[in-house]
Coordinates of C-alpha atoms in Angstrom, one line a residue:
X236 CA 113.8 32.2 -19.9
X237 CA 113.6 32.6 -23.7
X238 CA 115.5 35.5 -25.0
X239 CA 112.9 38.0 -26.3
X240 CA 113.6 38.7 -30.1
X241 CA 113.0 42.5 -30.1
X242 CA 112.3 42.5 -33.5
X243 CA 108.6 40.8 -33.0
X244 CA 105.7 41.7 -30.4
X245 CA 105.7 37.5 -28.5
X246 CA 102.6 36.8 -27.6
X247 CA 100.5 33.2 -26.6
X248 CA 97.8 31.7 -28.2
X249 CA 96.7 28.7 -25.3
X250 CA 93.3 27.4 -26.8
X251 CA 92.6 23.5 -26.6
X252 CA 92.0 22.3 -30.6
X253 CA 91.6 18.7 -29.4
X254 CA 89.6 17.6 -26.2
X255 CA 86.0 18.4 -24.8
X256 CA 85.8 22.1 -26.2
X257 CA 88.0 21.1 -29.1
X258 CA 85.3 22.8 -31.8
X259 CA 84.8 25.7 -29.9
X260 CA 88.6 26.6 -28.9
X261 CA 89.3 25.7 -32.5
X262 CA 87.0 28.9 -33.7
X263 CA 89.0 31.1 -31.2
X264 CA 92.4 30.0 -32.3
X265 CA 91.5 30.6 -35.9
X266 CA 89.7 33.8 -35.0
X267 CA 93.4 34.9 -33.3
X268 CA 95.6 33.6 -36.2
X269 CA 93.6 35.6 -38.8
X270 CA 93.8 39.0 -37.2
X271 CA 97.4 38.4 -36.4
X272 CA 98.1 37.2 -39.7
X273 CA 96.2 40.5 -41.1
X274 CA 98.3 42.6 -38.6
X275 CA 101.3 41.3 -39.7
X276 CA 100.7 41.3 -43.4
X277 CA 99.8 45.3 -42.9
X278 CA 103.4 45.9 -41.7
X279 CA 102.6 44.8 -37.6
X280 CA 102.3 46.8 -35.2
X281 CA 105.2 50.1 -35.3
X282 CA 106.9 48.4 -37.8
X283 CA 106.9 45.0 -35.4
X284 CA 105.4 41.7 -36.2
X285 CA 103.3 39.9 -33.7
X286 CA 105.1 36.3 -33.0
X287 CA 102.7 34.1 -31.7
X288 CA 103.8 31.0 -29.2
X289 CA 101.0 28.3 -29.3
X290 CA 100.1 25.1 -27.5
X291 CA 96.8 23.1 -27.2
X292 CA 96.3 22.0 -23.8
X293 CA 93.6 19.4 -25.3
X294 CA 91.2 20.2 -22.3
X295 CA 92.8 19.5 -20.0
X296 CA 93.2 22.2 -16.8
X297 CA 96.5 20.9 -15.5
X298 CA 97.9 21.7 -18.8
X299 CA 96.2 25.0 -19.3
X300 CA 98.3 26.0 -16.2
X301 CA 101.4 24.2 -16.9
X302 CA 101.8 26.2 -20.6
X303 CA 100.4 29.3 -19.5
X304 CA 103.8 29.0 -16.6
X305 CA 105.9 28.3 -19.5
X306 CA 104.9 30.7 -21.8
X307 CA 105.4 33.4 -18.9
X308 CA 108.0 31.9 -16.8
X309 CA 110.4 30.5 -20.4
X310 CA 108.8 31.7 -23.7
X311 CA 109.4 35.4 -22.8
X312 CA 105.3 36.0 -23.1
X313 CA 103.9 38.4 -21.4
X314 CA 100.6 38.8 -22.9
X315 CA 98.0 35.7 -23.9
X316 CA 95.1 35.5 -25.6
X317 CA 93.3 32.1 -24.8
X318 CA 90.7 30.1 -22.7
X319 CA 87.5 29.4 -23.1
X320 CA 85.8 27.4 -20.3
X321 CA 85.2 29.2 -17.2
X322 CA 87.6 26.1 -15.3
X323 CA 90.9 26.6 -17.7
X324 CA 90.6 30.5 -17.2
X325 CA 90.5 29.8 -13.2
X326 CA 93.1 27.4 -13.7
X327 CA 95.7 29.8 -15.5
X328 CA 94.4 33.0 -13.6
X329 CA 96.8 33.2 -10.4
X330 CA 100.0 32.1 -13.0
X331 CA 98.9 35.4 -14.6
X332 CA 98.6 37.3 -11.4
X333 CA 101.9 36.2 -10.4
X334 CA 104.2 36.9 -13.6
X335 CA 102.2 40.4 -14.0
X336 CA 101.1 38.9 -17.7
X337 CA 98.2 40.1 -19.5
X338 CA 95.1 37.0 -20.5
X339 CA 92.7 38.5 -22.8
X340 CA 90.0 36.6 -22.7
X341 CA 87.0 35.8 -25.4
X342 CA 84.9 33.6 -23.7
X343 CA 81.0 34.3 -22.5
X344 CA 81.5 33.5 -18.9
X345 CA 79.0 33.9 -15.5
X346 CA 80.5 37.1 -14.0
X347 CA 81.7 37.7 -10.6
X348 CA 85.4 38.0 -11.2
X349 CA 87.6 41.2 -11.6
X350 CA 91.3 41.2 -12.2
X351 CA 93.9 43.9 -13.3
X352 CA 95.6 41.0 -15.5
X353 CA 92.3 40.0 -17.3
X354 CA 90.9 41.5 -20.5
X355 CA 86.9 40.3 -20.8
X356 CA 86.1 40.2 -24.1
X357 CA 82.9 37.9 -24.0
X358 CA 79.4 38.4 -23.2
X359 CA 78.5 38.7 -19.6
X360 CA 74.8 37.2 -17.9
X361 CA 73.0 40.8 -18.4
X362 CA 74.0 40.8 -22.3
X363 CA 72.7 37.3 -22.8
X364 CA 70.6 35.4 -20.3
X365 CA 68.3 38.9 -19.6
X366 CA 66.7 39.4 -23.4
X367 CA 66.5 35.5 -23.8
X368 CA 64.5 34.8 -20.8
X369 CA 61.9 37.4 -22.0
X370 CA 62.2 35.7 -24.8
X371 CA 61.4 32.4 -24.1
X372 CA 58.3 33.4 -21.8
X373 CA 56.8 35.4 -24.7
X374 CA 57.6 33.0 -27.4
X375 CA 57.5 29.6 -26.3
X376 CA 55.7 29.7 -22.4
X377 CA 55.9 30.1 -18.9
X378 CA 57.6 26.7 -17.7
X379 CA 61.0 25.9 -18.4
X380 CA 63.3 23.4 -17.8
X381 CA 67.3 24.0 -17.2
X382 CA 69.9 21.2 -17.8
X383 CA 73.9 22.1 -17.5
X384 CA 77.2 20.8 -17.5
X385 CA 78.9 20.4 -14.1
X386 CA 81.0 22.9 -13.0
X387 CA 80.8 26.9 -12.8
X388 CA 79.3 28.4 -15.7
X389 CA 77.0 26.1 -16.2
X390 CA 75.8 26.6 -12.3
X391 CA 75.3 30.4 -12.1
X392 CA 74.0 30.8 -15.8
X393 CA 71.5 28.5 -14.6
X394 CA 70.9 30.2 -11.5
X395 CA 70.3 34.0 -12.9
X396 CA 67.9 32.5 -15.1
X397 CA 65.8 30.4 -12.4
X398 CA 66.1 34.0 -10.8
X399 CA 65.2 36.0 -13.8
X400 CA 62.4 33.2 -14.8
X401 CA 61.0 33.1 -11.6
X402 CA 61.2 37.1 -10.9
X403 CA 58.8 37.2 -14.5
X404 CA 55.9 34.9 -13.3
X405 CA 57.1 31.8 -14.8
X406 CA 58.4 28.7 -13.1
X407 CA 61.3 26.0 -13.8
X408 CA 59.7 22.6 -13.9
X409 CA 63.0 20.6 -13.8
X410 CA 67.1 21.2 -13.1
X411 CA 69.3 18.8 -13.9
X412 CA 73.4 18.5 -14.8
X413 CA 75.6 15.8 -16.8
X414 CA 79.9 15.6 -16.4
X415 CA 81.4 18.1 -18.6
X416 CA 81.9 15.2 -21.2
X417 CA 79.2 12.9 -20.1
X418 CA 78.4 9.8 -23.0
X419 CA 75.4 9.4 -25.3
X420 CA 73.0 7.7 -22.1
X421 CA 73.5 10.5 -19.6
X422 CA 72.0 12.7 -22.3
X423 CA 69.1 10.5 -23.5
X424 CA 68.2 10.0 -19.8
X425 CA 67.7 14.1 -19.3
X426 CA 66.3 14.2 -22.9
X427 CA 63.8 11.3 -21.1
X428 CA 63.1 13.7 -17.9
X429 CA 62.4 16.4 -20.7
X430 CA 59.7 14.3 -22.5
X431 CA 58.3 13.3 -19.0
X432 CA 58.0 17.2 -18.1
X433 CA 56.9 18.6 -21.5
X434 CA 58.2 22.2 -20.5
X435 CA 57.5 25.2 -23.1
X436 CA 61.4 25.5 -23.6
X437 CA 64.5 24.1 -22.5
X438 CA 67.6 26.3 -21.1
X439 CA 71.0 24.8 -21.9
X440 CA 74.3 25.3 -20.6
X441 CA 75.5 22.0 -21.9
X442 CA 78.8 22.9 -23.4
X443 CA 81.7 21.3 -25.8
X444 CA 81.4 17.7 -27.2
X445 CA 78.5 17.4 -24.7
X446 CA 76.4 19.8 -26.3
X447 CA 77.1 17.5 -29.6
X448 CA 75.7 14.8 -28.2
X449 CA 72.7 16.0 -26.3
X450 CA 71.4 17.9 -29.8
X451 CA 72.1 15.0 -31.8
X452 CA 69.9 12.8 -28.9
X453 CA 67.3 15.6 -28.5
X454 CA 66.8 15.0 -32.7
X455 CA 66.7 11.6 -32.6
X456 CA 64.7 11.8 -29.5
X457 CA 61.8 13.0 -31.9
X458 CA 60.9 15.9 -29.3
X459 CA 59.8 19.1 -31.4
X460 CA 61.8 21.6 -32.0
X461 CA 58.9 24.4 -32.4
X462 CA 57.2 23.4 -29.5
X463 CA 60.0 22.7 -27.0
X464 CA 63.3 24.3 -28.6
X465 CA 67.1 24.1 -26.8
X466 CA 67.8 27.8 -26.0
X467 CA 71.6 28.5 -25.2
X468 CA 74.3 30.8 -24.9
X469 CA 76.9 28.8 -26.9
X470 CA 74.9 26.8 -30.0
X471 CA 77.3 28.3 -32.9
X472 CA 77.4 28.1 -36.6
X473 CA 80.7 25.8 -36.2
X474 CA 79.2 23.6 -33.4
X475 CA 75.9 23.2 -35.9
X476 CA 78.4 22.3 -38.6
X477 CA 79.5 18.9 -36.2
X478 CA 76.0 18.4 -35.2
X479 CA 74.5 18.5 -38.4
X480 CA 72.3 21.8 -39.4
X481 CA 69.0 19.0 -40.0
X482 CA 69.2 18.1 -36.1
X483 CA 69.7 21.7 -35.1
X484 CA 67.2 23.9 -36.8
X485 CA 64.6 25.7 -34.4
X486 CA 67.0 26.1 -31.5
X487 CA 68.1 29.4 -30.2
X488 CA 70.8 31.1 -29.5
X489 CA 71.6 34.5 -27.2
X490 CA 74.8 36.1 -28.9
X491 CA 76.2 39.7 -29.8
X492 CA 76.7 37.7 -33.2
X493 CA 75.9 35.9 -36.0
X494 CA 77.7 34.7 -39.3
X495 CA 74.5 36.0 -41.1
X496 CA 74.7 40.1 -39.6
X497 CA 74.7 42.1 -43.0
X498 CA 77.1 45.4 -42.3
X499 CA 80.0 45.5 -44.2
X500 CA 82.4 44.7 -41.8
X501 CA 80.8 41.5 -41.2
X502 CA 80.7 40.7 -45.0
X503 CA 84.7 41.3 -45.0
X504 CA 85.4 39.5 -42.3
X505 CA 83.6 36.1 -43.4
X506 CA 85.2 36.6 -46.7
X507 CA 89.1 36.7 -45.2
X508 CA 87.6 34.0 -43.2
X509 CA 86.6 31.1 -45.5
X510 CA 89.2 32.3 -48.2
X511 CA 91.4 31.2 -45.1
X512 CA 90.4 28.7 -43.6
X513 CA 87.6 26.8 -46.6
X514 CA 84.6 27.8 -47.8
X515 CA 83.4 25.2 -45.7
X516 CA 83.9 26.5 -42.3
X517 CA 81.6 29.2 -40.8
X518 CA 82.4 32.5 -38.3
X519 CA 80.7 32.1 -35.3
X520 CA 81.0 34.3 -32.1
X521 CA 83.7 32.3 -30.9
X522 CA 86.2 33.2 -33.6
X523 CA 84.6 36.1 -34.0
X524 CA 85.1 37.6 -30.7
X525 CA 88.8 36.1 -30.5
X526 CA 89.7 38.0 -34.0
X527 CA 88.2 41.1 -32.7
X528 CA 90.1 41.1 -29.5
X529 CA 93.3 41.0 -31.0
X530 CA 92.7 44.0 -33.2
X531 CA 91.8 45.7 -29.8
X532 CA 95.4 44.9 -28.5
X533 CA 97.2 45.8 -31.1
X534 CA 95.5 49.5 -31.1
X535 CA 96.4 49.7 -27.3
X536 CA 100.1 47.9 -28.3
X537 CA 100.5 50.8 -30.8
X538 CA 99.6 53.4 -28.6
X539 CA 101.6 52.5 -25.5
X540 CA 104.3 50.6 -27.4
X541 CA 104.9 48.0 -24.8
X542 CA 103.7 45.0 -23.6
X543 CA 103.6 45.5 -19.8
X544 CA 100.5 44.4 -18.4
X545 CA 99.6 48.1 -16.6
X546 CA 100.2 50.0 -19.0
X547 CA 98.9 48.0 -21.9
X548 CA 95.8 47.4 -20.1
X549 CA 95.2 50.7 -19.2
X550 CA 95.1 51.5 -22.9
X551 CA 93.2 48.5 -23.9
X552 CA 90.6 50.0 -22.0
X553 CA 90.8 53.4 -24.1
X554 CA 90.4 51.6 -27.6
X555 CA 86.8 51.4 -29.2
X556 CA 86.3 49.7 -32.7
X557 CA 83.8 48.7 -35.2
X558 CA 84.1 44.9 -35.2
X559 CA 82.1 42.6 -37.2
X560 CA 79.5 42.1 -34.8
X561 CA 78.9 46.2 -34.3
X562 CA 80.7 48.6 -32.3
X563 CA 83.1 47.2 -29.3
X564 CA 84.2 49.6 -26.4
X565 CA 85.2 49.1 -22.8
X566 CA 84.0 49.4 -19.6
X567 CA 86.5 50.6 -17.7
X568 CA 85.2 49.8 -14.5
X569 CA 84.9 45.9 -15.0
X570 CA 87.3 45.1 -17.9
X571 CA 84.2 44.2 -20.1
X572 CA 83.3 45.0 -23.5
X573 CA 79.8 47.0 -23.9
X574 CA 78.2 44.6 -26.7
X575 CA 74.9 44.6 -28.6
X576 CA 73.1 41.8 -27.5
X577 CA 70.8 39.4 -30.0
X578 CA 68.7 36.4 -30.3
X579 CA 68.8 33.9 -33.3
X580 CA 66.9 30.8 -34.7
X581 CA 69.0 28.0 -36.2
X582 CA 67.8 27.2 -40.1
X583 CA 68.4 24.2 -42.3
X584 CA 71.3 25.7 -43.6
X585 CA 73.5 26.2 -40.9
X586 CA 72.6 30.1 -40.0
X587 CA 70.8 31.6 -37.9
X588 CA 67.5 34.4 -38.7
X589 CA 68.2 36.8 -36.5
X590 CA 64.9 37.5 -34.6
X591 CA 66.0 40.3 -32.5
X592 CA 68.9 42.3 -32.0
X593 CA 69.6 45.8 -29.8
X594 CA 69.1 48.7 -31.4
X595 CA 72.9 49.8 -29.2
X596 CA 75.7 48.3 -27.3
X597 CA 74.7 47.3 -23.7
X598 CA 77.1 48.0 -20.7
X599 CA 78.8 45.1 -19.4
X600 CA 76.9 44.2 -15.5
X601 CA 79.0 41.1 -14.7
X602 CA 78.2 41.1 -11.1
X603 CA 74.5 42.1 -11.9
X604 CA 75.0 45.7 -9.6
X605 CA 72.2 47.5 -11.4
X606 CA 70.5 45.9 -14.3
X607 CA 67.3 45.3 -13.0
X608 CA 65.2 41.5 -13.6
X609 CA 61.9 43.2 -13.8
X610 CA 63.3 45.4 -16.7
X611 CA 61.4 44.1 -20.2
X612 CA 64.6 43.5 -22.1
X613 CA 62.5 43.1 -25.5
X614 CA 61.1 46.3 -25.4
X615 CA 62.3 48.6 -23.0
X616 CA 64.7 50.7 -25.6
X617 CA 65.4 47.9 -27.6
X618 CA 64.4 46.7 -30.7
X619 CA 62.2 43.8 -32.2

């Protein structure tokens, strides 16, 4: 094992900048190296720098586990901040278990899991899939088609919103999957089931260079944008950057944020962004979420001055902050973030109009105990 340099906080940084969910994982690391770099540039944490260890396991699972077993088992790490698909945070999840370490993680995810060595900072189903479904049925119509990726996330998304759909009156007309990293014809042969269908709206969990390929195809498929948009959980200001904002505008996204929220923090945080990183390159919710989450540990790091996994997760769970995206705070019985949830509109240049946001934070329901599918997420308390 690496001999820990008492002089800096160690922590790792596993995010994939190369592979399927290269442009995604990309915004997270970025998202982490700015706050740590702003951290460290205010003096670190009690008077400490944070020292981060980083790999990029290119997409691939094996080598999500093999680094996360090195950092924890060689680099003297005992806290990480990384994954994004649901399969490389199942893949590193029992190393973390076993070395006691800490995985904060700021991916959206399908729910169902719980464990003392996990730190959720992403959107679960209730502050996402709920207010876009009554979305879709009030904006767009009644029958909608879903299309995924195949693995987990894709799968349950998917299912909650058949459920929430079907629960509302309407009906899903079609359900189909590609591989994670399926080629240009697997898309244009859904895109082709689409047409054949002609559903009000279309429900994506197509994810990483996937997603890429089936917005590019849906463009050049001629479908219509207004009459049949792409709703998903993951189309971000970085991803529409690859894509091209011309093939994207129309579609919708379900997010706690966009690069386009007007409160100050926001304002400050896209600034330190581009004059980072280019003018060039947008904040989305992925490096969003990844920068606000390391703020978040280094308030529970200063208050418990250690980076055991108990005790620094038991104050994690104390900390509430404004972020860019609005106020974050946990829920300390699931180890989610209470986030405001909101529904945006992509436009030719890039952004998003935000069509609806919460008026407040939302509790985190990742194994859907109480929040209730006949609720009216649009206007029961929240705002238009």
């Amino acid at each position: 094992m690496a001999a820990r340099d008492e002089a800096t906080w160690r922590v790792g940084v596993l995010f994939s900048r190369s592979g399927v969910s290269g442009v995604t994982e990309t915004e997270h690391f970025l998202g982490t190296a700015l706050a740590i770099e702003e951290i460290n540039t205010g003096g670190g944490v009690l008077g400490r720098p944070i020292e981060p260890i980083c790999y990029d396991p290119a997409g691939d699972n094996d080598a999500y586990r093999t680094f996360a077993r090195r950092m924890l088992g060689e680099d003297g790490v005992e806290v990480v901040f990384g994954c994004s698909l649901s399969a490389s945070r199942k893949s590193v999840l029992s190393t973390v278990e076993r070395h006691n370490g800490l995985l904060w993680y700021p991916s959206i995810y399908e729910g169902f899991e719980y464990s003392e060595n996990v730190i959720y900072t992403g959107a679960t189903l209730n502050q996402n899939v709920f207010a876009l479904a009554d979305f879709l049925l009030q904006a767009h119509g009644s029958r909608i088609f879903l299309i995924g990726s195949d693995y987990i996330y894709p799968r349950e998304s998917n299912r909650v919103m058949r459920d929430l759909i079907e629960a509302k009156g309407g009906t899903i007309v079609g359900e189909l999957y590609t591989p994670l990293d399926a080629d240009d014809a697997a898309h244009r042969a859904m895109i082709a089931e689409i047409r054949h269908v002609a559903p009000d709206a279309v429900f994506s969990t197509v994810v990483g260079r996937g997603a890429e390929r089936l917005y590019r195809a849906y463009a050049e498929s001629g479908t219509g944008r207004t009459r049949c948009p792409i709703a998903s959980l993951t189309l971000s200001e970085g991803q529409i950057r690859e894509i091209g904002p011309e093939r994207c505008t129309g579609h919708i996204l379900a997010a706690p944020y966009f690069a386009d929220l007007k409160s100050e923090e926001n304002r400050r945080f896209v600034a330190a962004f581009k004059a980072r990183f280019g003018a060039e390159r947008p904040t989305s919710m992925w490096s969003e979420t990844a920068y606000a989450q390391v703020h978040l540990f280094a308030r529970a790091l200063a208050e418990t001055g250690t980076l055991d996994a108990e005790r620094l997760g038991a104050a994690a769970l104390r900390q509430r902050i404004v972020a860019p995206e609005g106020e974050l705070a946990f829920d300390g019985e699931t180890r989610h973030v209470w986030l405001t949830p909101g529904i945006g509109v992509a436009r030719a240049d890039g952004q998003f109009d935000v069509v609806w946001r919460a008026r407040r934070p939302v509790r985190p329901d990742p194994y859907l105990a109480w929040s209730r599918f006949e609720t009216n997420w649009l206007e029961e308390g929240l705002a238009a």
